[in-house]
Each structure stands twice: as structure tokens, then as C-alpha cells.
PDB file of C-alpha atoms in Angstrom:
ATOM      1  CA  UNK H   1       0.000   0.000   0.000  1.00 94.00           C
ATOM      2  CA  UNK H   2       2.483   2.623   1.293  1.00 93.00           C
ATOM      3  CA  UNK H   3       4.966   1.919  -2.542  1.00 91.00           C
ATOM      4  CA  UNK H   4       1.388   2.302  -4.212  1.00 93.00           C
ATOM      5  CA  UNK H   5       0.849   5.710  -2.284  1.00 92.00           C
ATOM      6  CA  UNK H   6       3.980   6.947  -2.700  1.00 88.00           C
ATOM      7  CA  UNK H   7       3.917   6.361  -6.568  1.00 88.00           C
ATOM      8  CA  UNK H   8       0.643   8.375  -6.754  1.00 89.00           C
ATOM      9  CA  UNK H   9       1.755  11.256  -4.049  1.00 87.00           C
ATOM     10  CA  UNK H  10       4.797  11.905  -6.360  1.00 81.00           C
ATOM     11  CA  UNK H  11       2.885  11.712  -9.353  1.00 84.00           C
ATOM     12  CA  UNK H  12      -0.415  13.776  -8.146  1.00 85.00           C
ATOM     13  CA  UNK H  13       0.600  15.500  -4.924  1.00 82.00           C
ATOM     14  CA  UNK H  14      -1.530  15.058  -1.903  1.00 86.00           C
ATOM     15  CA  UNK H  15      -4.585  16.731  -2.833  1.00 86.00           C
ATOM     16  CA  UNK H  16      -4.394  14.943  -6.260  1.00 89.00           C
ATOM     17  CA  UNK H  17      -3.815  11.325  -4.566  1.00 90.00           C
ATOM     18  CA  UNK H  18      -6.594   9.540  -4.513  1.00 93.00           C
ATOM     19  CA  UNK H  19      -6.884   6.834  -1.860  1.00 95.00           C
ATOM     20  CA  UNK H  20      -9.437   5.145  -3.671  1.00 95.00           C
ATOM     21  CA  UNK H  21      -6.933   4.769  -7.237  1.00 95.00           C
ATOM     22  CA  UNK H  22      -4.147   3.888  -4.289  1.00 95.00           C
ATOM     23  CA  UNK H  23      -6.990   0.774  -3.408  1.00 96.00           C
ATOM     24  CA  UNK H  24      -8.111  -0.182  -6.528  1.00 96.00           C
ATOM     25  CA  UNK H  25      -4.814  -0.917  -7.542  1.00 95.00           C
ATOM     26  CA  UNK H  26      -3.470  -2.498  -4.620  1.00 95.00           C
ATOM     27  CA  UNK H  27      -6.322  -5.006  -5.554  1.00 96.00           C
ATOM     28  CA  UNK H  28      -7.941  -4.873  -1.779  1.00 96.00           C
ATOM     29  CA  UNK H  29     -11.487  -3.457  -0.421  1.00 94.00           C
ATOM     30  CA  UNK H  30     -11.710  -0.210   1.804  1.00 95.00           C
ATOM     31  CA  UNK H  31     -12.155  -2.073   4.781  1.00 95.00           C
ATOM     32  CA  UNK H  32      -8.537  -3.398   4.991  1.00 95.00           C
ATOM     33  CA  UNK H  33      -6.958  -0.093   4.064  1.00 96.00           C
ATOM     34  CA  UNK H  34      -8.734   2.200   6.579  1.00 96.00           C
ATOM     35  CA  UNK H  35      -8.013  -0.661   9.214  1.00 95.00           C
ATOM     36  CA  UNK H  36      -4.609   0.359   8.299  1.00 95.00           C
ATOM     37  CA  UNK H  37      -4.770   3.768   7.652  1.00 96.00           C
ATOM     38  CA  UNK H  38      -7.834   6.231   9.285  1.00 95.00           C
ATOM     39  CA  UNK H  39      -7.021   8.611   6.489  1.00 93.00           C
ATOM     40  CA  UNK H  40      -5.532  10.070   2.991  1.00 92.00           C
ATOM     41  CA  UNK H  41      -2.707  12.150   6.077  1.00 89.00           C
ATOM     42  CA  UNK H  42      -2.221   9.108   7.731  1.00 92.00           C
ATOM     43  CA  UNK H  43      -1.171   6.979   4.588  1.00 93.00           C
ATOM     44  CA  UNK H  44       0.970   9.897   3.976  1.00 89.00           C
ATOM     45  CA  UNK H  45       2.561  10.213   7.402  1.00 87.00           C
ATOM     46  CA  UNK H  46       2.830   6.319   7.201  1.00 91.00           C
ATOM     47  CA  UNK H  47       4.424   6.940   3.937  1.00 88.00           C
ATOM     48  CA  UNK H  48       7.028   9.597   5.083  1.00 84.00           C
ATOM     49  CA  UNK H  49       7.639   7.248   8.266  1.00 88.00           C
ATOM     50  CA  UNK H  50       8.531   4.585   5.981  1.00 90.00           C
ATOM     51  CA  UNK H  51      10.668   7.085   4.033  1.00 87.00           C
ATOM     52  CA  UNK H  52      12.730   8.333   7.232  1.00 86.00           C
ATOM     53  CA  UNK H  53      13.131   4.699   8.671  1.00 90.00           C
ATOM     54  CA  UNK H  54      14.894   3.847   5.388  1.00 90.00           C
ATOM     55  CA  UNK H  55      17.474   6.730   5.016  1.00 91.00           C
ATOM     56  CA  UNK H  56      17.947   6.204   8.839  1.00 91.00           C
ATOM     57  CA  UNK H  57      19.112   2.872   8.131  1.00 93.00           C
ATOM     58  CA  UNK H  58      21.042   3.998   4.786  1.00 94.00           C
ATOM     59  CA  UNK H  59      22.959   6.235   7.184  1.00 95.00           C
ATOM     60  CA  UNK H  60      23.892   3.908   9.666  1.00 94.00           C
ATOM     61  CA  UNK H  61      25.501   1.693   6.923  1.00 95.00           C
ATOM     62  CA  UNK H  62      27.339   4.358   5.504  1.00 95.00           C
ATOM     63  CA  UNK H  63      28.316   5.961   9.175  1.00 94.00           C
ATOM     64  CA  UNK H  64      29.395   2.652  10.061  1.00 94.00           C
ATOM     65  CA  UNK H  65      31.972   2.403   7.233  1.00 95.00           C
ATOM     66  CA  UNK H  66      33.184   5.592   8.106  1.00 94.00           C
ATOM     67  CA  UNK H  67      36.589   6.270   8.694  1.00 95.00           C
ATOM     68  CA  UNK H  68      39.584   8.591   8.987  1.00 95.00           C
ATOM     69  CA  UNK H  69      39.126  12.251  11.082  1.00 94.00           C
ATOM     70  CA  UNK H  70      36.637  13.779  12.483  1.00 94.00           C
ATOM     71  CA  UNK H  71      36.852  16.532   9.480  1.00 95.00           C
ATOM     72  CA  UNK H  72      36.969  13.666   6.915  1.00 96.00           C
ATOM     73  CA  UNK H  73      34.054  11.928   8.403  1.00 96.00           C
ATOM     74  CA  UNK H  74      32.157  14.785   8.534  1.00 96.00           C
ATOM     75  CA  UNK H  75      32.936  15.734   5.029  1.00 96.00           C
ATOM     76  CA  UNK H  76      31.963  12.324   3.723  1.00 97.00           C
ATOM     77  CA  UNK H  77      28.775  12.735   5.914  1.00 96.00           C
ATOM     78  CA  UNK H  78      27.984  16.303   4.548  1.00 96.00           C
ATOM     79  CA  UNK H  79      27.896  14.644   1.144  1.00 95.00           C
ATOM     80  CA  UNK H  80      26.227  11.954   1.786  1.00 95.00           C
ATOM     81  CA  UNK H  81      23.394  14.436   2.881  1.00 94.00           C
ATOM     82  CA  UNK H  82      23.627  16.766  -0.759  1.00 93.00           C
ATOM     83  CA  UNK H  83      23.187  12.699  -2.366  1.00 91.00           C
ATOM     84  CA  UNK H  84      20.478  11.468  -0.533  1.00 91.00           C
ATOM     85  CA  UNK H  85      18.547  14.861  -0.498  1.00 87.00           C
ATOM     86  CA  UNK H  86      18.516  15.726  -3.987  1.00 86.00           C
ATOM     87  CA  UNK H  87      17.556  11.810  -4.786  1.00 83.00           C
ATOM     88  CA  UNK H  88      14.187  12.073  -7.053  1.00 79.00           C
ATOM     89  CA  UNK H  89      12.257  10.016  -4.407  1.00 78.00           C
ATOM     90  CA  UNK H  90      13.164  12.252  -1.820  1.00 81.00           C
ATOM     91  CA  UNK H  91      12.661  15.604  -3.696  1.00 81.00           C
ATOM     92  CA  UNK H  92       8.930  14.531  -4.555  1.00 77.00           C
ATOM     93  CA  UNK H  93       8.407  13.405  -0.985  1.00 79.00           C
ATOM     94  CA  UNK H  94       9.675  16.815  -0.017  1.00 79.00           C
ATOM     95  CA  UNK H  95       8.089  18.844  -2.571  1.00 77.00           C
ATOM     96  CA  UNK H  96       4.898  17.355  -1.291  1.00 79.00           C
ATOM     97  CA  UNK H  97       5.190  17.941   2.439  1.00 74.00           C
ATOM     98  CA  UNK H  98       6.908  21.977   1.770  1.00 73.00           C
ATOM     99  CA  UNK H  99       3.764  22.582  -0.534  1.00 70.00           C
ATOM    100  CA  UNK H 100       1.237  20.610   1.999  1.00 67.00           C
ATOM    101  CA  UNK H 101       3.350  21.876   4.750  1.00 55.00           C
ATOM    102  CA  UNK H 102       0.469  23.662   7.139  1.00 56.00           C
ATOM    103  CA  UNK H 103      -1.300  20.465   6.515  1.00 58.00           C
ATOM    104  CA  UNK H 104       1.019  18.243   7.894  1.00 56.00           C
ATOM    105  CA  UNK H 105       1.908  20.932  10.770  1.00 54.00           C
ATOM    106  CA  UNK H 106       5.092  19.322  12.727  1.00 49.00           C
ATOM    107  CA  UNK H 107       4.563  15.577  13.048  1.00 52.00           C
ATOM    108  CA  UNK H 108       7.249  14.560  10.735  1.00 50.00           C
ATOM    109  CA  UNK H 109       9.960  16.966  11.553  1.00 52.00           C
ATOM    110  CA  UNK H 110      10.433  17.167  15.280  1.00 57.00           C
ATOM    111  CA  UNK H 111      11.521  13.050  15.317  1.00 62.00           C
ATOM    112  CA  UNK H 112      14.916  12.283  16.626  1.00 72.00           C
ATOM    113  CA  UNK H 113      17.376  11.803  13.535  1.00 85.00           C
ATOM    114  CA  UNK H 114      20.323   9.506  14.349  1.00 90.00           C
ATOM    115  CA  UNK H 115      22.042  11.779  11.067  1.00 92.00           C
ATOM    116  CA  UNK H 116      21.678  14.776  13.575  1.00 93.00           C
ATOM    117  CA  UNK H 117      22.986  12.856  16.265  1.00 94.00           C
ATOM    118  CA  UNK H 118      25.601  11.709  14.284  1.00 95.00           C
ATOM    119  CA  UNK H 119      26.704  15.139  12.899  1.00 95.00           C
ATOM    120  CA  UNK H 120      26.744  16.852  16.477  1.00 96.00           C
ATOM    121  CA  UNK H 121      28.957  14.034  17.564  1.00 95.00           C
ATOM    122  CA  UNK H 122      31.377  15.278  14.833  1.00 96.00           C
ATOM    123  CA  UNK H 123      31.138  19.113  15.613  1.00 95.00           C
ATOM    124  CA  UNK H 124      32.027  17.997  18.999  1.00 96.00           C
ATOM    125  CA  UNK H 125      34.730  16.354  18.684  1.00 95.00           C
ATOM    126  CA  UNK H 126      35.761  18.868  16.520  1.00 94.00           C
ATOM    127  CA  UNK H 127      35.259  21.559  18.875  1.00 95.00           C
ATOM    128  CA  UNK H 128      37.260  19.385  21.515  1.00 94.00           C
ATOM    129  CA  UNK H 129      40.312  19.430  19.196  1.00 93.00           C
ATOM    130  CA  UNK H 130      40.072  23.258  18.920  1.00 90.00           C
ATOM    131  CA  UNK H 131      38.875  22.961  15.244  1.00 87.00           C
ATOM    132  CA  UNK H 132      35.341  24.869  15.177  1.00 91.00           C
ATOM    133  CA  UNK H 133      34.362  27.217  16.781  1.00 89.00           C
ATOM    134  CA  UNK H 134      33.244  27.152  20.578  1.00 91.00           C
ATOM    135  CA  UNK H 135      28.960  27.324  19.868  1.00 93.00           C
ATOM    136  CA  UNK H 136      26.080  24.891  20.325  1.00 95.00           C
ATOM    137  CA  UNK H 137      26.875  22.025  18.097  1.00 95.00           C
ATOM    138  CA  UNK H 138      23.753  21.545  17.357  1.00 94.00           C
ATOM    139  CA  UNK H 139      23.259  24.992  15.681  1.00 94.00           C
ATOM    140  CA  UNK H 140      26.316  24.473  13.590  1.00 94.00           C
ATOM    141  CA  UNK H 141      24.681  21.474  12.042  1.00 94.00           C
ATOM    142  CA  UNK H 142      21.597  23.213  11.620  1.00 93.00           C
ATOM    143  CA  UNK H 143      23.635  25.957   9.886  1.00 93.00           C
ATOM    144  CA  UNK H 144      25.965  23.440   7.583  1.00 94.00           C
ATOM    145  CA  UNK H 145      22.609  21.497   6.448  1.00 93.00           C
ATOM    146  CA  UNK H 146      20.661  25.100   5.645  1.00 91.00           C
ATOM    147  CA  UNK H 147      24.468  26.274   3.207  1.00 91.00           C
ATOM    148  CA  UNK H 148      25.275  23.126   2.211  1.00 92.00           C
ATOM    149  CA  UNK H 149      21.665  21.026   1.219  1.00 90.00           C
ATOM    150  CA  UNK H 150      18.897  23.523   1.077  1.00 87.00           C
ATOM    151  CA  UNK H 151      19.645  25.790  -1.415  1.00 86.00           C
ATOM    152  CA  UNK H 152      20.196  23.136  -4.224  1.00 87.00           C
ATOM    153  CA  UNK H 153      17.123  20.957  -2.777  1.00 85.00           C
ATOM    154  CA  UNK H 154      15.066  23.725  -3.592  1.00 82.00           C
ATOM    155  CA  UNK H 155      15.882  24.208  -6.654  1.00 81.00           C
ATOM    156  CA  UNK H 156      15.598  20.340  -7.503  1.00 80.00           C
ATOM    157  CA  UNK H 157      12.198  20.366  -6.062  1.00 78.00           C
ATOM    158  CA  UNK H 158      11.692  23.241  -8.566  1.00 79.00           C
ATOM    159  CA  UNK H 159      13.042  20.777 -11.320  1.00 71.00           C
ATOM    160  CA  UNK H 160      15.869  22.834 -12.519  1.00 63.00           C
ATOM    161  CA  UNK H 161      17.974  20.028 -14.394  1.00 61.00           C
ATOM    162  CA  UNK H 162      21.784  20.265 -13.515  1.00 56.00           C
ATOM    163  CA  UNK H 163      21.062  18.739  -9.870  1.00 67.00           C
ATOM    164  CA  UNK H 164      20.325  15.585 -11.729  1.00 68.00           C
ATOM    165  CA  UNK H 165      24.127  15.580 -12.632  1.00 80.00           C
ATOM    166  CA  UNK H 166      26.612  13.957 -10.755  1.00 85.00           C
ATOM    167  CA  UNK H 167      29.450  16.306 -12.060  1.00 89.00           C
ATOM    168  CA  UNK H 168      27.581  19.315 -11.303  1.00 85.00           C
ATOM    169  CA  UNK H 169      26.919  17.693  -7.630  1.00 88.00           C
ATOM    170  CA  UNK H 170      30.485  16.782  -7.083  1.00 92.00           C
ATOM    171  CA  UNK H 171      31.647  20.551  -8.379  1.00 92.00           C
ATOM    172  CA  UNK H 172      29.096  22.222  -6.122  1.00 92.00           C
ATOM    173  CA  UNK H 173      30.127  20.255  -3.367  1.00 95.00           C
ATOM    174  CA  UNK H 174      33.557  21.008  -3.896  1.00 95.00           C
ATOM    175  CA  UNK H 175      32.974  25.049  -3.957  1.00 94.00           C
ATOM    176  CA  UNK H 176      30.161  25.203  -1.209  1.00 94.00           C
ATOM    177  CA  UNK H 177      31.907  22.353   1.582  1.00 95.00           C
ATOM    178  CA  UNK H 178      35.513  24.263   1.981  1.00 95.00           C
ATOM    179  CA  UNK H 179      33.411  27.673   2.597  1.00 93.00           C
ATOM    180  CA  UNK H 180      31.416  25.987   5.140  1.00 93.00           C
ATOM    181  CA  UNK H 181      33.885  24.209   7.008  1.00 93.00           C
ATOM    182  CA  UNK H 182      35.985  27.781   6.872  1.00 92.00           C
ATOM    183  CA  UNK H 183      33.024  29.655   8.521  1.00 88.00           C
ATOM    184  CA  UNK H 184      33.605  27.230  11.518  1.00 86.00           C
ATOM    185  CA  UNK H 185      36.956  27.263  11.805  1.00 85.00           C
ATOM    186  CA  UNK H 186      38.012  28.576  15.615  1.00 62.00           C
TER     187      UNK H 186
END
């Protein structure tokens, strides 16, 4: 139900979606999808629950792997982010939820994110070692993800085509990260 939904959210949007097309071709009655689900929202939360739990565990492969400094971890994490936020699944999941966005009010974004976690952990050691700057770590993530990942998001949720590029990922990368990590610099 929730790979049917998502198919038709990206395709239609959520006022567009139709949980009775997301039925009929799942092949089962109402019945068993509003046991499931008490609403078109709460296929969609479902939906972006799903979503999370899988670049949650995405993330803790590729954390795991992780190796070398702090910096270098944290640089391999930043990009990781740019990657899996500009993916087309994600940028129609988001492009729903920004556009839908007093709808869906705060229930998906105030969840604990192990990526957060993970980041903060960095910026502290970091800060430990007398590398960035002496602030609450969390803020600095907040701050990397806004300059690093939001400005090229938006614009791939507004389907301008060069994000689609791997080049033109790697080369933004490449100017934005070292400006970034400079800012934080102690």
C-alpha cells in the first residue's frame, strides 16, 4: 500500500492522490486499508515514516563504514546528505510535504534523527580538538545542512535540471563544503 501511495503522491501530490486509485490498484477493499490507515494524512505520514526509517538505516551503513578524522568523516557525511537529499524520491516526498506543509503541521519533523545525532557528535569532537568554533553544536549542524543542502534541494524540487548531474553535484560540493567548514573554523 504505502509503494502504491507513494507512486501516486509523487505523481499527483496530496490533494491529487486519490486513496481510492491507491486501493483499486493495490487489488484490496476499503475495509482493509482504513483498518490500516484512518485517512488520505495518515497513509501519507505512514508513507514519510517509511521514508525516514529507510534513510535512517542507509545512514547507519554508511556511518558505520566511516573512517579517517573527524573533518573527513564529517565531510563524507555532509555529502552523503547533498546525495540522498537531492535523490528524485526524496525531492517529490519533499516537494509534497513543503507545498502541503500547514497540513502536515510538525509531526514529521520534530523526530529524533540519528544523522543529527551523528553530525553533532562530529562538531564535537571537533570543537574538543580546537577545530570549530566554541557554539552549540547543534546549531552548527543546523547551519551546515541550511548552506550546504537547502539551497540546491530547492531548486531540484523546482526541477531545474543540472542537480540531476553527478558532475555538477560533485563541483558544487567542492565550492560550497571548503566555505562551510571555513566559517567554523576557531
Amino acid at each position: 500500500i504505502l509503494t502504491v501511495a507513494a507512486r501516486h503522491f509523487a505523481k499527483h501530490g496530496f490533494a491529487g492522490a486519490s486513496v481510492e486509485q491507491v486501493i483499486l490498484e493495490c487489488g484490496i477493499g476499503k475495509d482493509t486499508f482504513y483498518r490500516r490507515f484512518s485517512s488520505k494524512l495518515a497513509l501519507f505520514e505512514a508513507m514519510g515514516l517509511r521514508e525516514r526509517q529507510r534513510i535512517d538505516g542507509l545512514f547507519e551503513a554508511f556511518s558505520a563504514e566511516s573512517q579517517g578524522s573527524a573533518i573527513e568523516r564529517l565531510t563524507d557525511a555532509a555529502r552523503w546528505l547533498l546525495e540522498i537529499n537531492l535523490a528524485p524520491d526524496m525531492i517529490a516526498l519533499k516537494r509534497i510535504a513543503f507545498s502541503e506543509a500547514r497540513l502536515f503541521g510538525q509531526t514529521m519533523q520534530n523526530a529524533p534523527s540519528p544523522i543529527v545525532d551523528y553530525l553533532v557528535g562530529l562538531v564535537r569532537e571537533l570543537q574538543s580538538e580546537g577545530g570549530f568554533e566554541a557554539a552549540d553544536p547543534a546549531e552548527i549542524v543546523g547551519f551546515m545542512i541550511n548552506a550546504l543542502v537547502l539551497g540546491p534541494m530547492n531548486a531540484a524540487m523546482l526541477a531545474e535540471e543540472p542537480l540531476h548531474d553527478a558532475s555538477w553535484r560533485a563541483s558544487y560540493f567542492e565550492r560550497t563544503w571548503p566555505r562551510i567548514v571555513k566559517g567554523l573554523k576557531a
